Coordinates of C-alpha atoms in Angstrom, one line a residue:
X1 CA 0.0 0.0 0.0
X2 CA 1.3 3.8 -0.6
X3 CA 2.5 5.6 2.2
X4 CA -0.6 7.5 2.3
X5 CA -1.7 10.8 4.7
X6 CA -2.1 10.0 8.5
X7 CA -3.3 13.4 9.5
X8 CA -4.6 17.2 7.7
X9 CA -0.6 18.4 6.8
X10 CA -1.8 21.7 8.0
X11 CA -2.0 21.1 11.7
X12 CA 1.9 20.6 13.2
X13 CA 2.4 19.2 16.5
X14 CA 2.4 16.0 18.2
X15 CA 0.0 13.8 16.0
X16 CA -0.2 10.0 17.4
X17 CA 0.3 8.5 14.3
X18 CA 3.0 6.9 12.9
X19 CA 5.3 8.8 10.7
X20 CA 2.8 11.7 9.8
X21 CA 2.8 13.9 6.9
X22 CA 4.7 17.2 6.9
X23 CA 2.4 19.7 7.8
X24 CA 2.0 22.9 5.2
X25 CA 4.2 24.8 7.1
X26 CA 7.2 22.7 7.0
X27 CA 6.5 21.9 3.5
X28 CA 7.0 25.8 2.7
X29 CA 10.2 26.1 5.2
X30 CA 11.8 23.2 3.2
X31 CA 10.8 25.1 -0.2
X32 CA 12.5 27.9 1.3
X33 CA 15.1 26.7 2.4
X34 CA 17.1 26.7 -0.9
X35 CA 17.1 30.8 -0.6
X36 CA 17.8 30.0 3.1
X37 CA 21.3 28.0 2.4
X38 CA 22.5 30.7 -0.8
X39 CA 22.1 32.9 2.1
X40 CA 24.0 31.1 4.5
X41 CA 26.9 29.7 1.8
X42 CA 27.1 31.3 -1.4
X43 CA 27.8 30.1 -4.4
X44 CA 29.7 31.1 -7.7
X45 CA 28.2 30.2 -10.7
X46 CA 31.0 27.3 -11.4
X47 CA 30.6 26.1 -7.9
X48 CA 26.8 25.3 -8.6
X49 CA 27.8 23.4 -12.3
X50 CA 30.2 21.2 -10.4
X51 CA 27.5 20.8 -7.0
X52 CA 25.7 17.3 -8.9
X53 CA 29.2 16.5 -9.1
X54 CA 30.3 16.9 -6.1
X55 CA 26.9 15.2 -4.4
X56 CA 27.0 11.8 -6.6
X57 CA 30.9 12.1 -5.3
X58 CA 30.4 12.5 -1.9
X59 CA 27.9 9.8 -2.1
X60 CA 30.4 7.3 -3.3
X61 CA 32.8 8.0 -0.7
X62 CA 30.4 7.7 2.4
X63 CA 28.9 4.5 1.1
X64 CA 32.2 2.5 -1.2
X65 CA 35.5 4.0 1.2
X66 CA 33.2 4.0 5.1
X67 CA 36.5 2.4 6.3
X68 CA 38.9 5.5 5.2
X69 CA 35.9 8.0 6.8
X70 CA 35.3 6.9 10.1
X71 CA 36.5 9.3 12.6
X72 CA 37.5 11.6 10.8
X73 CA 36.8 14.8 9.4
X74 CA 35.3 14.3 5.7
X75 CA 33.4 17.8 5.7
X76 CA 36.8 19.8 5.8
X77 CA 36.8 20.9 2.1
X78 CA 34.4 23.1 1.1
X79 CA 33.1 21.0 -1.9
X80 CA 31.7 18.7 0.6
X81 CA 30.4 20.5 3.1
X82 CA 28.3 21.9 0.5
X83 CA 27.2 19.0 -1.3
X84 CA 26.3 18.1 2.6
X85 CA 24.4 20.9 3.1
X86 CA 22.7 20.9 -0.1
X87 CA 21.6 17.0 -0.5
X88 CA 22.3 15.2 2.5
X89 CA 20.8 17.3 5.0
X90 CA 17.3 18.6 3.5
X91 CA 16.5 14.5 2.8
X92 CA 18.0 13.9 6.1
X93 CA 15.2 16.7 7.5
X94 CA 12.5 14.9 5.3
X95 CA 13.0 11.5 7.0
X96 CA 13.8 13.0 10.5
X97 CA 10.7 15.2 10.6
X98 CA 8.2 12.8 10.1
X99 CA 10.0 10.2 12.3
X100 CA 9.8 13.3 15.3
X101 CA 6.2 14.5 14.5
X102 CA 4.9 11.5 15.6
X103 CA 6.5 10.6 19.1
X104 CA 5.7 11.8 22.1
X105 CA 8.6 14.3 22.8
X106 CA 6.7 16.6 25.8
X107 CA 9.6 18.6 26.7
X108 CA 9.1 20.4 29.6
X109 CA 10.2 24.5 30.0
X110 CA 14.2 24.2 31.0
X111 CA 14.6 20.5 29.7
X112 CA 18.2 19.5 28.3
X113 CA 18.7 17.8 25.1
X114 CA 22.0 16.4 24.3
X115 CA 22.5 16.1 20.4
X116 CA 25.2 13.7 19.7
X117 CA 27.2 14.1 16.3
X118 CA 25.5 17.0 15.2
X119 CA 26.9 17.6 12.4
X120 CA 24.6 21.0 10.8
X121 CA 22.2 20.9 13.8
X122 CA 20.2 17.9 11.9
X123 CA 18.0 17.0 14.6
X124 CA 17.5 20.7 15.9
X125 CA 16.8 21.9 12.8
X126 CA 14.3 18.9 12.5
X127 CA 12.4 19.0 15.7
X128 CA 11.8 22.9 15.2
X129 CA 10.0 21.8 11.6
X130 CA 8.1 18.9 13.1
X131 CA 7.5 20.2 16.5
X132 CA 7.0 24.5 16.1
X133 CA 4.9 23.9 19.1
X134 CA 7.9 23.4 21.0
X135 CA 9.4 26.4 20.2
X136 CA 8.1 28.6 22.7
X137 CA 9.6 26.7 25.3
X138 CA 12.7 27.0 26.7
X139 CA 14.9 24.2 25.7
X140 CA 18.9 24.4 26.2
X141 CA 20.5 22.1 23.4
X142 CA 23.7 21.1 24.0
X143 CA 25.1 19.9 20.4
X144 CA 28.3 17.7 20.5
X145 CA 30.9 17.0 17.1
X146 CA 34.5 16.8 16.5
X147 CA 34.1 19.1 13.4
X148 CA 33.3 23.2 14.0
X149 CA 32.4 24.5 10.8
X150 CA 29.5 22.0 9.8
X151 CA 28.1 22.8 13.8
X152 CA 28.1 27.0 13.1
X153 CA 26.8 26.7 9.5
X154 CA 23.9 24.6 10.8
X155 CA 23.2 27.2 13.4
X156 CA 22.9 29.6 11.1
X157 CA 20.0 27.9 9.2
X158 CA 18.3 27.1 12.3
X159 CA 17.9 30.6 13.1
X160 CA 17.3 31.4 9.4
X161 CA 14.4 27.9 9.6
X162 CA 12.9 29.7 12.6
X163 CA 12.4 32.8 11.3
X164 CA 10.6 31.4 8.6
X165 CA 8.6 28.9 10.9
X166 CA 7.8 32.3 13.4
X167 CA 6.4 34.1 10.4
X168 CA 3.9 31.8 8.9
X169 CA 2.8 30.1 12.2
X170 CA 2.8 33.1 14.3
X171 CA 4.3 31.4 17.2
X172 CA 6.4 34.0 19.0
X173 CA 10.2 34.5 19.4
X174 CA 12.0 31.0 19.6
X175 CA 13.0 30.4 23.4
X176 CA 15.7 27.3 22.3
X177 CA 19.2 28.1 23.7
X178 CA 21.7 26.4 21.6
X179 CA 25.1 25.6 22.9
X180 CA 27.9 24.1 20.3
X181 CA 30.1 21.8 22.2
X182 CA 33.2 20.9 19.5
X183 CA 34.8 17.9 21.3
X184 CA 34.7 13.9 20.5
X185 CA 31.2 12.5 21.6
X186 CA 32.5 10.9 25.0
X187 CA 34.8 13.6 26.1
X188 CA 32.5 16.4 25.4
X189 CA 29.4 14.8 27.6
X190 CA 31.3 14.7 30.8
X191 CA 31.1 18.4 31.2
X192 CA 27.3 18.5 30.5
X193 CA 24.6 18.7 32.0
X194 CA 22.9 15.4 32.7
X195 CA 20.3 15.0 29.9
X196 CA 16.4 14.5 30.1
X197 CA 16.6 13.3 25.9
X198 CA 19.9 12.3 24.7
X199 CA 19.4 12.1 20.9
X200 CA 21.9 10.6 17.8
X201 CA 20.7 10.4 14.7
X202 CA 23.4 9.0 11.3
X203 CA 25.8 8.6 14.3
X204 CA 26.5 4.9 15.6
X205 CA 27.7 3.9 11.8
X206 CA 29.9 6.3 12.1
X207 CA 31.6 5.3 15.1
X208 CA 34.7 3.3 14.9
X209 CA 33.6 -0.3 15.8
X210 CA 36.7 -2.5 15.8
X211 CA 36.7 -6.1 15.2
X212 CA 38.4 -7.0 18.6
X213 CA 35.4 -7.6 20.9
X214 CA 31.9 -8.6 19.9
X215 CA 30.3 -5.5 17.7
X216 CA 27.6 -6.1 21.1
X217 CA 29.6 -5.8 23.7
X218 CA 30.8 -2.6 22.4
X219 CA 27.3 -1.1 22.0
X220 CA 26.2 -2.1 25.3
X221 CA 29.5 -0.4 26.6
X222 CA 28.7 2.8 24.6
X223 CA 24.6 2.4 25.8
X224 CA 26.1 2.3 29.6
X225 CA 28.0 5.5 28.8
X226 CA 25.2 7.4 27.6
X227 CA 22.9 6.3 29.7
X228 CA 24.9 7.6 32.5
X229 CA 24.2 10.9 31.4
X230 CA 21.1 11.0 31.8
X231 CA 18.2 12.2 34.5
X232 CA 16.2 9.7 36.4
X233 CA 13.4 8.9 33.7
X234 CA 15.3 10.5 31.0
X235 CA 14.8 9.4 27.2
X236 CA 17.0 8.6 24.6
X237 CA 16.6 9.0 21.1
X238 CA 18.7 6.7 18.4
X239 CA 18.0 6.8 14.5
X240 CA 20.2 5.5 11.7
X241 CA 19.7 5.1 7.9
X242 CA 17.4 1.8 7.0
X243 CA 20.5 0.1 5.7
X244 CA 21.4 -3.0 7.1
X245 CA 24.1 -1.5 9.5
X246 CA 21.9 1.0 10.6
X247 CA 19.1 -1.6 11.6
X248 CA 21.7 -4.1 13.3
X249 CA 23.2 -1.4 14.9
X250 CA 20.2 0.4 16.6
X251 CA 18.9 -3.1 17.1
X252 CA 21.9 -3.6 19.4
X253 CA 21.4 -0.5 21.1
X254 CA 17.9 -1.5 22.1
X255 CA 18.9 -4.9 23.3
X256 CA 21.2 -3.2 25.6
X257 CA 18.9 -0.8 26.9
X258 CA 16.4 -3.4 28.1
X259 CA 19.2 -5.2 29.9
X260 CA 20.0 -2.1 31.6
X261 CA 16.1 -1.8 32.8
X262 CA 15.1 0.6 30.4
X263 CA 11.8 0.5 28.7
X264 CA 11.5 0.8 24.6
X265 CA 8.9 3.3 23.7
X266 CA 9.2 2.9 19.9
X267 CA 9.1 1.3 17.3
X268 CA 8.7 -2.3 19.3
X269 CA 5.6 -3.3 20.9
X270 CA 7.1 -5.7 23.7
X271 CA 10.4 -6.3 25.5
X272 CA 11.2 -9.6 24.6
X273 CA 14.6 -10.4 22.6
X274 CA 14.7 -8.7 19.2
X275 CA 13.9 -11.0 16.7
X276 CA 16.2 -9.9 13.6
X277 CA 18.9 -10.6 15.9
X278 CA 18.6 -13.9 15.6
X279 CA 20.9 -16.1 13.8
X280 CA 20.2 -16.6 10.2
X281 CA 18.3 -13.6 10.5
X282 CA 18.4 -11.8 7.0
X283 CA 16.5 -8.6 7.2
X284 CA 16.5 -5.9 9.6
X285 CA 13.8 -3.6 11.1
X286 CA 13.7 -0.5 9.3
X287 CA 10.6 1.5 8.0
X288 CA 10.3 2.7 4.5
X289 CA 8.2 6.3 3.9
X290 CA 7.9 8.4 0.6
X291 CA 9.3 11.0 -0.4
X292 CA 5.8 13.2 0.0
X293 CA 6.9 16.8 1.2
X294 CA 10.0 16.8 -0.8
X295 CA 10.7 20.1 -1.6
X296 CA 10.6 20.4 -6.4
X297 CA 14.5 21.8 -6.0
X298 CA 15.5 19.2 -4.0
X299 CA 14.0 16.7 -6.1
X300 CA 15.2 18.3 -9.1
X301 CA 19.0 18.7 -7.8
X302 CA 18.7 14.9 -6.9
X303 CA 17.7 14.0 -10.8
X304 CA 20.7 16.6 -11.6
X305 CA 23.1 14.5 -9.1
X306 CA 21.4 10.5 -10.7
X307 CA 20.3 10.1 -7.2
X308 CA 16.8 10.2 -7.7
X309 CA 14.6 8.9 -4.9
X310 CA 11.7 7.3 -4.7
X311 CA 11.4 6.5 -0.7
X312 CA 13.7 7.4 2.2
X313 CA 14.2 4.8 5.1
X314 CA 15.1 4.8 8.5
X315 CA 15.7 2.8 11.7
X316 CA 15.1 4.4 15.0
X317 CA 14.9 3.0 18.7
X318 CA 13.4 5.4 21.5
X319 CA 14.0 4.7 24.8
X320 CA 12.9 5.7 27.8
X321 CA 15.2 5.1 31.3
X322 CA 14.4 3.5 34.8
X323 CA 12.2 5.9 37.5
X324 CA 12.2 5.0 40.8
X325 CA 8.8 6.1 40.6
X326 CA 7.8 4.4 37.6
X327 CA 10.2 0.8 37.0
X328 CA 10.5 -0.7 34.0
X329 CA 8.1 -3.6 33.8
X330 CA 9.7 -7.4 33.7
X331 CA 9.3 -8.9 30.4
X332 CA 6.1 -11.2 30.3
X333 CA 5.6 -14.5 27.9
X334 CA 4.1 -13.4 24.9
X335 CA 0.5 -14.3 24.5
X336 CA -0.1 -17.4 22.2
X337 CA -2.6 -16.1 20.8
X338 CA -3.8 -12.4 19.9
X339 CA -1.7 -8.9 20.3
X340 CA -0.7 -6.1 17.9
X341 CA 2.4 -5.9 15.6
X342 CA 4.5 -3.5 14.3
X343 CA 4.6 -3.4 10.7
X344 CA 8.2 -3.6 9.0
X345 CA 7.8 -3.6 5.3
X346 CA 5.6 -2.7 2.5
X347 CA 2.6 -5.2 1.3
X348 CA 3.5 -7.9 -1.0
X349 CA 1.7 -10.8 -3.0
X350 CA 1.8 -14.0 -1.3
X351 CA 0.4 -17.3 -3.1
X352 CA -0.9 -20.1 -1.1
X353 CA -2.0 -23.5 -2.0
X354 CA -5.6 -23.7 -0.1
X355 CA -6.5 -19.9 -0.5
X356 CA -4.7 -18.4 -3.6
X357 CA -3.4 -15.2 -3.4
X358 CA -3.3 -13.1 -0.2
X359 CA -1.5 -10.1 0.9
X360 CA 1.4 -9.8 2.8
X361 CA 3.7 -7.6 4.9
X362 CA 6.1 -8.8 7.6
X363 CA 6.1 -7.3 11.5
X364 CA 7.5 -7.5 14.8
X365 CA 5.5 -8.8 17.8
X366 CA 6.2 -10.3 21.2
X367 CA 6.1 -13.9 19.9
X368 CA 8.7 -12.7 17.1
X369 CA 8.9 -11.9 13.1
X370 CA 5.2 -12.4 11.6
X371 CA 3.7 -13.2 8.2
X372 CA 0.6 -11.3 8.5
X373 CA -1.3 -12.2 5.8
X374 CA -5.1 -10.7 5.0
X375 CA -7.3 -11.4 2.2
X376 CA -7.2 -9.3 -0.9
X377 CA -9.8 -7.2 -0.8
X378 CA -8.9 -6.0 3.0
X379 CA -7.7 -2.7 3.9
X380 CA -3.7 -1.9 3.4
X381 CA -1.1 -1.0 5.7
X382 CA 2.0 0.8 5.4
X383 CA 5.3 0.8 6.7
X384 CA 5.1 1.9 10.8
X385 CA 1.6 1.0 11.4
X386 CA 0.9 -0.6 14.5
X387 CA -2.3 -3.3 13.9
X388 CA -3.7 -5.7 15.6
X389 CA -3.0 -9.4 14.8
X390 CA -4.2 -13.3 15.5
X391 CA -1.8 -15.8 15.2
X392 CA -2.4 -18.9 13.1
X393 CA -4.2 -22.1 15.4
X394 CA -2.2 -24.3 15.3
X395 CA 0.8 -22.2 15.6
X396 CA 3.2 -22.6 12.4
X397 CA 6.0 -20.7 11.0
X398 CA 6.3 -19.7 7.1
X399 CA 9.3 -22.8 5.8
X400 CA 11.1 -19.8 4.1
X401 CA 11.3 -16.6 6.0
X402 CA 10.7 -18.3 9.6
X403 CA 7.9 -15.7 10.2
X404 CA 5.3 -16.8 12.7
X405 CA 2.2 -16.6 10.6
X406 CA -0.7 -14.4 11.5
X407 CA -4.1 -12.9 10.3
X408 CA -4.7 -9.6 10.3
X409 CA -7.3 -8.9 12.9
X410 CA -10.6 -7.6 11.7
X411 CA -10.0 -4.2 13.7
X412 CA -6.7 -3.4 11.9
X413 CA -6.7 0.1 9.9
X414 CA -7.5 2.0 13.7
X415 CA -4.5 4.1 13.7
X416 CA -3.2 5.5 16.9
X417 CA -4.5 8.7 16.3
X418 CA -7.7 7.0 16.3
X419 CA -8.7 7.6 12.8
X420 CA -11.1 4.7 11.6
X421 CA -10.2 2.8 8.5
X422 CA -13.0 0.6 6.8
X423 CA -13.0 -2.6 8.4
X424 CA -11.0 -5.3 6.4
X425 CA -13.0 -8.5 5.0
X426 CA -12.5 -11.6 7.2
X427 CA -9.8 -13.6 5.5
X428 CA -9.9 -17.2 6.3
X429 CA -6.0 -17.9 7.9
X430 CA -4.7 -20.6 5.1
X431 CA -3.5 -24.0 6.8
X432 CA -0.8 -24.8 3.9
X433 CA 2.7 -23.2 3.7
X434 CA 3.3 -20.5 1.6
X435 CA 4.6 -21.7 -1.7
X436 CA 6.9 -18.6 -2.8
X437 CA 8.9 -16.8 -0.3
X438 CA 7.4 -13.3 0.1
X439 CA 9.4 -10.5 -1.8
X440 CA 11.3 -8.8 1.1
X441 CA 11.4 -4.7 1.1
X442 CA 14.6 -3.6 0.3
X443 CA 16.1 -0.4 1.0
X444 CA 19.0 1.4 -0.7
X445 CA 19.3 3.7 1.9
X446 CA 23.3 4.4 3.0
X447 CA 24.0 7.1 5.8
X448 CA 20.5 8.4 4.7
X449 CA 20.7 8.8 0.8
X450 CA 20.0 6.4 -2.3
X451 CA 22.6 5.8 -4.5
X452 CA 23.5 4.1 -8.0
X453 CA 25.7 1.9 -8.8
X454 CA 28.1 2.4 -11.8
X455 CA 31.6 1.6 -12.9
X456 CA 33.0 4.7 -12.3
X457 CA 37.0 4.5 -10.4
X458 CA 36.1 5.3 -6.8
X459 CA 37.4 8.2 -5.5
X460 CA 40.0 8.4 -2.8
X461 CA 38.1 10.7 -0.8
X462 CA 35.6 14.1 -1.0
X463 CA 38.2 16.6 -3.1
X464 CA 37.7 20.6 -3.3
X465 CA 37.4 20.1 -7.1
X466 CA 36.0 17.7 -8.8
X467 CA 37.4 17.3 -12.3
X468 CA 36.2 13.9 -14.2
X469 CA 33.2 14.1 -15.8
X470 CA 30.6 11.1 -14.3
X471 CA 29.8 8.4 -16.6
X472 CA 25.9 8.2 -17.1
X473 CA 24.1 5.1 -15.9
X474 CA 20.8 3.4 -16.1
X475 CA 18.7 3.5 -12.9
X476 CA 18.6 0.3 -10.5

């Protein structure tokens, strides 16, 4: 099913739903913000013919040579800071602003947010698009990176985003304090204030994971330093790109938290182990959205750079930390038989022997990775929907993709929000296997962009100039 609207785009704030629309207002910020970054970093007229260049190059680098980037500074020459600023960070503002529109971030007046790997003030610049609400409180934001420059050119469009968020809403004077903190992640937080939301968002695949100690027992020794940071009942906020790494990664991170007593707000709907950690385990939990809201010049600079999307991806764990007053519940056996899933991929055809075809999608519950499968004639999902489920009686798995199977319940399509779809048709729950393996989503997503692949010699790193003329290629 398409990722259709979840909620009227003109009405920002804090919607329920699961990855809602932008509202009008951040649709017009993000058309503006193309004036907004000529403002903030000019160009001349042959740095804009080479900027498609210097994107699709930039891409390349991040995505064939991680090994040569990690840890250090690859925004240092202006060529790609600006292909950064230009590309990477409006699609990164797309994805993050419907991700943050629908949680439930009520910050209070004089609450602390700790931003790690800021980069351009990603996740600021974010929250203020999907949350304007906010903005009238006072928040202190304390933004941590290793490299300067990006940090004070993303302050600069924040203030520039607010202005233009102040004028069309109306919503007074921004009260957010902003404090840049240049220092390494781990020694910059111990002079901070202890956080009530620690966020990171494109920041654990950068990290420099070694291969000495289990890739686990190094995120659960980064969770415990974080989490250290943090108030009594504070919340933490993790997202990565819906790339494989991304998902194990943040999958990691959430396993660590509940051993550490902390309880998963979102995306999961229990506490038990995560399920595409286990072995064999192919795909990853990651949630697909399109590209509605893009801004025309972004999407026309992406056809310029032949990195045309047609969805953006994410992964995201948040987290909320043990209260004395409030303890983080003991995980409880899964119920056998009914509960609600998560939704991790788009819809798919399924055949089956008894019942022909049905409709698929995979999802996370307590009792692990589901089938669900509905009849045809049903109401869709999407990508992020949290529905209701009934496991198959008697309880069998799918031979090919291990799923648990399940039937979508006859109350699924009641969002959150509490929006009413029409009720799906009763589907009878087929008692054969399925005979073809349901097509898996895929996402090309790689610290937050699509990319193509081509022949061209791979580039030793983001230059000042790019000189070579890029080879054109046919689409994936």
């Amino acid at each position: 099913m398409s990722d259709a609207p979840s909620r009227p785009v003109g009405t920002p704030g804090f919607s329920g739903a699961p990855f809602p629309d932008l509202s009008v207002a951040a649709q017009r910020a993000l058309t503006d913000y193309a004036d907004l970054l000529r403002e903030v970093m000019p160009m001349k007229a042959a740095h804009r013919r080479r900027l498609a260049d210097n994107i699709q190059e930039l891409s390349s680098f991040l995505i064939e040579d991680r090994a040569e980037f990690l840890g250090r500074d690859y925004l240092h020459a202006p060529a790609a800071l600006g292909a950064y600023l230009w590309y990477f960070l409006p699609w990164n503002l797309v994805r993050l602003s419907r991700l943050l529109g629908g949680l439930d971030l009520d910050l209070p007046d004089g609450a602390t947010i700790v931003d790690l790997g800021s980069g351009p003030l990603t996740v600021v610049q974010a929250l203020a698009l999907a949350r304007p609400d906010l903005l009238t409180r006072e928040l202190h934001f304390h933004c941590l990176d290793a490299t300067p420059k990006p940090m004070r050119e993303g302050r600069k469009l924040y203030h520039g985003l607010v202005n233009s968020l102040e004028n069309t809403l109306a919503q007074g004077q921004s009260r957010w304090k902003i404090h840049l903190v240049h220092a390494p992640w781990h020694v910059g937080l111990k002079d901070l204030p202890r956080a009530d939301l620690l966020t990171a968002a494109n920041f654990l695949n950068e990290l420099p994971w070694h291969r000495r100690d289990p890739l686990g027992e190094q995120v659960a020794d980064f969770f415990r330093t974080v989490a250290a940071h943090q108030r009594h009942g504070g919340r933490c906020l993790f997202v990565e790109p819906g790339n494989r790494l991304g998902g194990k990664l943040v999958s990691l991170v959430r396993e660590s938290s509940v051993a550490e007593g902390w309880r998963v707000l979102g995306p999961c709907t229990h506490h038990q182990a995560c399920p595409m950690l286990e072995y064999r385990e192919t795909s990853w939990c990651h949630f697909t959205l399109s590209t509605r809201g893009c801004p025309p010049w972004l999407a026309e600079l992406s056809r310029e750079a032949e990195l045309t999307k047609r969805d953006v991806s994410l992964s995201y764990a948040y987290l909320a930390g043990p209260d004395v007053a409030d303890p983080a519940p003991a995980p409880k056996a899964p119920d056998a038989g009914a509960g609600s899933a998560r939704v991790i991929s788009a819809e798919f055809s399924v055949p089956t022997r008894d019942h022909g075809q049905m409709i698929g999608r995979y999802g996370c519950a307590a009792q692990g990775k589901l089938l669900i499968l509905s009849a045809p004639g049903a109401p869709g999902t999407r990508s992020g929907d949290l529905v209701p489920v009934r496991l198959a009686e008697p309880s069998w798995r799918d031979p090919k993709s291990h799923a648990v199977v399940a039937e979508l319940s006859s109350t699924a399509g009641k969002t959150k929000s509490g929006t009413d779809k029409p009720k799906p048709k009763q589907g009878t729950m087929p008692k054969a296997t399925v005979s073809d393996k349901p097509k898996q989503a895929s996402s090309k997503e790689s610290t937050g962009m699509d990319r193509k692949r081509d022949s061209r010699p791979r580039p030793a790193g983001p230059s000042a100039k790019v000189s070579k003329k890029r080879p054109k290629s046919k689409p994936d």
